[in-house]
Tab-separated table of C-alpha atoms in Angstrom:
chain	number	residue	atom	x	y	z
A	1	MET	CA	-117.652	32.736	57.099
A	2	GLU	CA	-114.851	30.666	55.578
A	3	ASP	CA	-113.859	30.916	51.954
A	4	PRO	CA	-115.200	27.841	50.098
A	5	ASN	CA	-112.338	28.023	47.551
A	6	LYS	CA	-109.588	27.634	50.203
A	7	PRO	CA	-107.628	24.347	49.702
A	8	VAL	CA	-108.155	21.610	52.239
A	9	THR	CA	-105.187	20.610	54.358
A	10	GLY	CA	-104.585	17.885	56.941
A	11	TYR	CA	-106.112	14.382	57.050
A	12	PRO	CA	-109.776	13.396	56.978
A	13	PRO	CA	-111.455	12.418	60.176
A	14	GLY	CA	-110.846	8.862	61.335
A	15	TYR	CA	-107.525	8.537	59.477
A	16	HIS	CA	-104.779	7.292	61.800
A	17	GLN	CA	-101.445	8.945	61.031
A	18	GLY	CA	-98.686	6.391	61.569
A	19	GLN	CA	-95.033	7.026	62.053
A	20	SER	CA	-93.308	7.659	58.761
A	21	SER	CA	-90.679	5.145	57.771
A	22	TYR	CA	-88.801	7.777	55.778
A	23	ASN	CA	-86.439	10.476	56.911
A	24	SER	CA	-87.042	14.086	56.225
A	25	ASN	CA	-84.763	13.856	53.183
A	26	GLY	CA	-86.995	11.313	51.520
A	27	TYR	CA	-84.743	8.209	51.988
A	28	PRO	CA	-85.492	5.214	54.221
A	29	PRO	CA	-83.509	4.985	57.436
A	30	ALA	CA	-80.279	3.019	57.297
A	31	GLN	CA	-80.448	-0.526	58.532
A	32	SER	CA	-77.569	-1.521	60.799
A	33	SER	CA	-76.517	-5.072	61.415
A	34	TYR	CA	-75.671	-4.064	64.906
A	35	SER	CA	-79.144	-2.680	65.794
A	36	ALA	CA	-80.218	-5.760	67.709
A	37	ALA	CA	-77.005	-5.954	69.628
A	38	SER	CA	-77.144	-2.256	70.366
A	39	THR	CA	-80.674	-2.598	71.746
A	40	ALA	CA	-79.685	-5.489	73.902
A	41	THR	CA	-76.545	-4.025	75.371
A	42	GLY	CA	-77.351	-0.369	75.153
A	43	THR	CA	-74.208	0.291	73.168
A	44	SER	CA	-73.440	0.624	69.434
A	45	TYR	CA	-70.346	0.429	67.213
A	46	PRO	CA	-69.649	2.355	64.069
A	47	TYR	CA	-69.699	0.351	60.833
A	48	THR	CA	-66.373	0.300	58.980
A	49	ALA	CA	-66.502	-0.341	55.253
A	50	PRO	CA	-63.867	-2.764	53.857
A	51	LEU	CA	-60.850	-1.256	52.087
A	52	PRO	CA	-61.032	-1.223	48.295
A	53	ALA	CA	-59.051	-3.832	46.441
A	54	ALA	CA	-55.528	-2.826	45.434
A	55	TYR	CA	-55.192	-1.610	41.828
A	56	TYR	CA	-52.475	-3.153	39.748
A	57	ASN	CA	-51.359	-1.488	36.532
A	58	THR	CA	-49.553	-3.980	34.335
A	59	ASN	CA	-46.764	-2.139	32.516
A	60	PRO	CA	-46.774	-3.293	28.890
A	61	TYR	CA	-43.117	-2.151	28.531
A	62	TYR	CA	-41.854	-4.196	31.427
A	63	THR	CA	-38.662	-6.060	30.534
A	64	PRO	CA	-37.696	-9.094	32.577
A	65	PRO	CA	-34.173	-9.044	33.984
A	66	TYR	CA	-31.360	-10.623	31.898
A	67	ASP	CA	-30.398	-14.164	32.529
A	68	GLN	CA	-27.164	-13.767	34.458
A	69	ARG	CA	-25.882	-17.177	33.401
A	70	ARG	CA	-26.365	-16.426	29.699
A	71	THR	CA	-24.571	-13.085	29.994
A	72	THR	CA	-21.661	-14.741	31.800
A	73	PHE	CA	-21.421	-17.432	29.107
A	74	PHE	CA	-21.196	-14.923	26.256
A	75	ARG	CA	-18.557	-12.898	28.080
A	76	ARG	CA	-16.422	-15.950	28.659
A	77	PHE	CA	-16.907	-17.098	25.062
A	78	ILE	CA	-15.748	-13.761	23.619
A	79	ALA	CA	-12.811	-13.658	26.029
A	80	ALA	CA	-11.784	-17.168	24.928
A	81	ILE	CA	-11.855	-16.211	21.239
A	82	ILE	CA	-9.711	-13.130	21.889
A	83	ALA	CA	-7.277	-15.219	23.920
A	84	VAL	CA	-6.942	-17.790	21.098
A	85	PHE	CA	-6.156	-15.084	18.526
A	86	LEU	CA	-3.614	-13.487	20.839
A	87	ILE	CA	-1.899	-16.827	21.444
A	88	ILE	CA	-1.753	-17.657	17.725
A	89	GLY	CA	-0.387	-14.200	16.938
A	90	ALA	CA	2.240	-14.468	19.653
A	91	ILE	CA	3.363	-17.915	18.448
A	92	THR	CA	3.574	-16.733	14.838
A	93	PHE	CA	5.582	-13.677	15.843
A	94	ILE	CA	8.005	-15.753	17.934
A	95	VAL	CA	8.518	-18.280	15.123
A	96	TRP	CA	9.072	-15.418	12.678
A	97	LEU	CA	11.738	-13.931	14.957
A	98	VAL	CA	13.456	-17.288	15.476
A	99	LEU	CA	13.493	-18.293	11.812
A	100	HIS	CA	13.965	-14.724	10.559
A	101	PRO	CA	13.251	-15.330	6.846
A	102	HIS	CA	15.268	-13.392	4.293
A	103	VAL	CA	13.908	-12.232	0.963
A	104	PRO	CA	15.037	-14.165	-2.124
A	105	GLU	CA	17.777	-12.778	-4.344
A	106	PHE	CA	17.425	-12.234	-8.108
A	107	ARG	CA	20.211	-11.609	-10.595
A	108	VAL	CA	20.144	-11.153	-14.375
A	109	ASP	CA	22.870	-13.258	-15.947
A	110	SER	CA	22.090	-12.905	-19.631
A	111	VAL	CA	19.978	-10.982	-22.117
A	112	SER	CA	19.815	-11.704	-25.828
A	113	VAL	CA	17.777	-9.826	-28.435
A	114	SER	CA	16.988	-11.105	-31.906
A	115	SER	CA	14.954	-9.963	-34.893
A	116	LEU	CA	14.581	-6.467	-33.504
A	117	ASN	CA	12.778	-4.388	-36.080
A	118	ILE	CA	11.487	-0.843	-35.568
A	119	ASN	CA	9.052	0.533	-38.123
A	120	ASN	CA	7.314	3.854	-37.567
A	121	SER	CA	5.701	3.519	-34.117
A	122	GLN	CA	5.808	-0.280	-33.976
A	123	VAL	CA	8.388	-2.739	-32.732
A	124	THR	CA	8.946	-6.425	-33.404
A	125	GLY	CA	11.509	-8.639	-31.712
A	126	ASN	CA	12.387	-11.496	-29.356
A	127	TRP	CA	14.098	-11.261	-25.982
A	128	ASP	CA	15.542	-14.057	-23.868
A	129	VAL	CA	16.428	-13.114	-20.283
A	130	GLY	CA	18.201	-15.512	-17.904
A	131	PHE	CA	17.889	-15.082	-14.113
A	132	THR	CA	19.475	-16.715	-11.111
A	133	VAL	CA	17.099	-16.981	-8.154
A	134	ARG	CA	18.667	-17.726	-4.763
A	135	ASN	CA	17.069	-18.680	-1.452
A	136	PRO	CA	19.396	-17.338	1.266
A	137	ASN	CA	17.499	-18.954	4.172
A	138	LYS	CA	19.113	-21.771	6.143
A	139	LYS	CA	15.927	-23.000	7.853
A	140	MET	CA	13.132	-22.250	5.386
A	141	SER	CA	12.154	-23.192	1.873
A	142	VAL	CA	10.604	-20.655	-0.526
A	143	HIS	CA	7.670	-21.245	-2.853
A	144	TYR	CA	6.614	-19.026	-5.776
A	145	ASP	CA	3.260	-19.053	-7.520
A	146	ASN	CA	1.558	-17.050	-10.299
A	147	MET	CA	4.856	-15.657	-11.527
A	148	PHE	CA	4.809	-13.162	-14.377
A	149	SER	CA	7.329	-10.838	-15.988
A	150	THR	CA	7.150	-7.644	-18.060
A	151	LEU	CA	9.729	-6.139	-20.424
A	152	PHE	CA	10.038	-2.339	-20.672
A	153	TYR	CA	11.881	0.166	-22.758
A	154	ARG	CA	12.050	3.206	-20.529
A	155	ARG	CA	8.435	3.420	-19.262
A	156	GLN	CA	6.898	1.758	-22.317
A	157	SER	CA	5.817	-1.862	-22.005
A	158	LEU	CA	7.043	-4.008	-24.892
A	159	SER	CA	5.899	-7.499	-23.887
A	160	ASP	CA	4.967	-9.697	-20.939
A	161	THR	CA	5.050	-13.406	-20.185
A	162	SER	CA	4.123	-15.954	-17.529
A	163	LEU	CA	6.661	-18.024	-15.602
A	164	PRO	CA	6.175	-21.528	-14.157
A	165	PRO	CA	5.767	-22.003	-10.384
A	166	LEU	CA	8.981	-22.466	-8.465
A	167	SER	CA	9.955	-24.133	-5.182
A	168	GLN	CA	13.385	-23.686	-3.629
A	169	GLY	CA	14.939	-25.580	-0.783
A	170	LYS	CA	17.245	-24.113	1.829
A	171	LYS	CA	20.251	-22.221	0.379
A	172	ASN	CA	19.145	-23.210	-3.123
A	173	GLU	CA	19.966	-21.477	-6.444
A	174	THR	CA	17.742	-21.923	-9.499
A	175	THR	CA	18.033	-20.646	-13.064
A	176	VAL	CA	14.866	-19.110	-14.541
A	177	ARG	CA	14.390	-17.993	-18.134
A	178	ALA	CA	11.858	-15.422	-19.318
A	179	ARG	CA	11.144	-15.241	-23.041
A	180	PHE	CA	9.401	-12.206	-24.536
A	181	ALA	CA	8.015	-11.636	-28.018
A	182	ALA	CA	6.653	-8.459	-29.599
A	183	SER	CA	4.869	-8.527	-32.937
A	184	SER	CA	4.235	-5.095	-34.377
A	185	GLY	CA	3.575	-3.736	-30.948
A	186	TYR	CA	2.601	-0.080	-30.887
A	187	ILE	CA	4.927	1.987	-28.695
A	188	GLY	CA	4.247	5.499	-29.986
A	189	ASP	CA	7.019	8.082	-29.649
A	190	ALA	CA	9.221	5.523	-27.869
A	191	ALA	CA	9.909	3.889	-31.233
A	192	SER	CA	12.097	6.757	-32.499
A	193	ALA	CA	14.077	6.822	-29.218
A	194	LEU	CA	14.595	3.052	-29.377
A	195	ALA	CA	15.839	3.287	-32.968
A	196	SER	CA	18.203	6.075	-32.007
A	197	ASP	CA	19.643	4.084	-29.072
A	198	ARG	CA	20.161	1.006	-31.232
A	199	SER	CA	21.992	3.141	-33.816
A	200	SER	CA	24.274	4.384	-31.056
A	201	GLY	CA	25.134	0.747	-30.163
A	202	SER	CA	23.421	0.340	-26.732
A	203	VAL	CA	19.813	-0.005	-25.603
A	204	SER	CA	18.741	-0.187	-21.951
A	205	PHE	CA	15.807	-2.416	-21.090
A	206	ASN	CA	14.008	-2.995	-17.796
A	207	VAL	CA	12.495	-6.284	-16.613
A	208	ASN	CA	10.034	-6.639	-13.721
A	209	ILE	CA	8.897	-9.860	-12.042
A	210	GLY	CA	5.913	-10.396	-9.788
A	211	ALA	CA	4.888	-13.481	-7.829
A	212	TRP	CA	3.045	-14.694	-4.758
A	213	VAL	CA	5.565	-16.209	-2.372
A	214	TRP	CA	5.485	-17.945	1.000
A	215	PHE	CA	8.058	-19.490	3.307
A	216	LYS	CA	7.872	-22.899	4.942
A	217	ALA	CA	9.759	-24.552	7.808
A	218	GLY	CA	8.542	-28.039	8.622
A	219	ALA	CA	4.801	-27.924	9.276
A	220	TRP	CA	4.833	-24.167	9.779
A	221	ARG	CA	4.348	-21.801	6.848
A	222	THR	CA	3.794	-18.099	6.432
A	223	ARG	CA	0.908	-16.504	4.645
A	224	ARG	CA	1.391	-15.520	1.010
A	225	HIS	CA	3.164	-12.247	0.230
A	226	LEU	CA	3.414	-10.325	-3.020
A	227	LEU	CA	7.003	-10.399	-4.271
A	228	ARG	CA	8.123	-7.691	-6.714
A	229	VAL	CA	11.468	-7.714	-8.521
A	230	PHE	CA	12.925	-4.765	-10.437
A	231	CYS	CA	15.799	-5.386	-12.845
A	232	GLU	CA	16.604	-2.018	-14.362
A	233	ASP	CA	19.088	-0.547	-16.827
A	234	LEU	CA	19.988	-3.801	-18.560
A	235	LYS	CA	22.303	-2.558	-21.290
A	236	VAL	CA	22.209	-4.569	-24.486
A	237	GLY	CA	24.947	-3.932	-27.064
A	238	PHE	CA	24.200	-3.743	-30.778
A	239	SER	CA	26.776	-3.416	-33.559
A	240	SER	CA	26.269	-1.639	-36.875
A	241	ASN	CA	22.461	-1.403	-36.691
A	242	THR	CA	22.079	-5.165	-36.482
A	243	GLN	CA	18.922	-6.799	-35.197
A	244	THR	CA	20.704	-8.853	-32.514
A	245	GLY	CA	22.262	-7.821	-29.268
A	246	VAL	CA	23.527	-9.265	-25.963
A	247	LEU	CA	23.884	-8.059	-22.391
A	248	SER	CA	26.958	-5.944	-21.843
A	249	GLY	CA	28.678	-5.262	-18.548
A	250	GLY	CA	28.134	-8.690	-16.959
A	251	PRO	CA	25.422	-9.931	-14.543
A	252	LYS	CA	23.348	-7.401	-12.679
A	253	ASN	CA	21.552	-7.712	-9.357
A	254	CYS	CA	17.881	-6.833	-9.081
A	255	GLU	CA	15.992	-4.980	-6.388
A	256	VAL	CA	13.550	-7.187	-4.477
A	257	ASP	CA	10.538	-5.854	-2.587
A	258	LEU	CA	8.530	-8.117	-0.306
């Protein structure tokens, strides 16, 4: 006798079991577009899936190539500028060699001192210095601007003054006067030395001149140069402790630095 609690298996009577439309793995069979053709011809072809689309990765750091024409233009432009400067420099150098400018010549012709008074560490007096300025160039004129002059006793400055602008033609000589004045100027320990030299009958002064100078030949001119003139050891004679003195020993040439 069968166990009434045993589970019932199978299908009830009268139930028609059809063919399952699912595979044993639980998924419906694959449908092929070639099934009809395969049935008709008795052959079949494998299905080939299309290739995936190509993947393009746009590089955010991509730099387009340089414009070759622009690069060529800038190279030629820079080369032209360099060539122009080289040509101008060569022309200037050749003209300088051909004209060969000479520095001006300065000479002190006279020095007069008046009202020289030395009191403690102060000095008072007037100086009048006469120069001859010569342009030795045969082909170029010389032009001076912002001229100034300083009077020294030893290394101590006594006074300074400005001089008017000056233009000199070829092989020209011009007289220039520089007038200095000191009014109770403090010169420290130099005052006792100056008094001692005047008592001995001779005092040496120094005069410096500075100016901006340029040379010109026709339409061509040089750039401005700083001219410095040093007129040293100008001996002025005094007699019997007087307050006046004059240059002794005749004219004296100055050193010129350009």
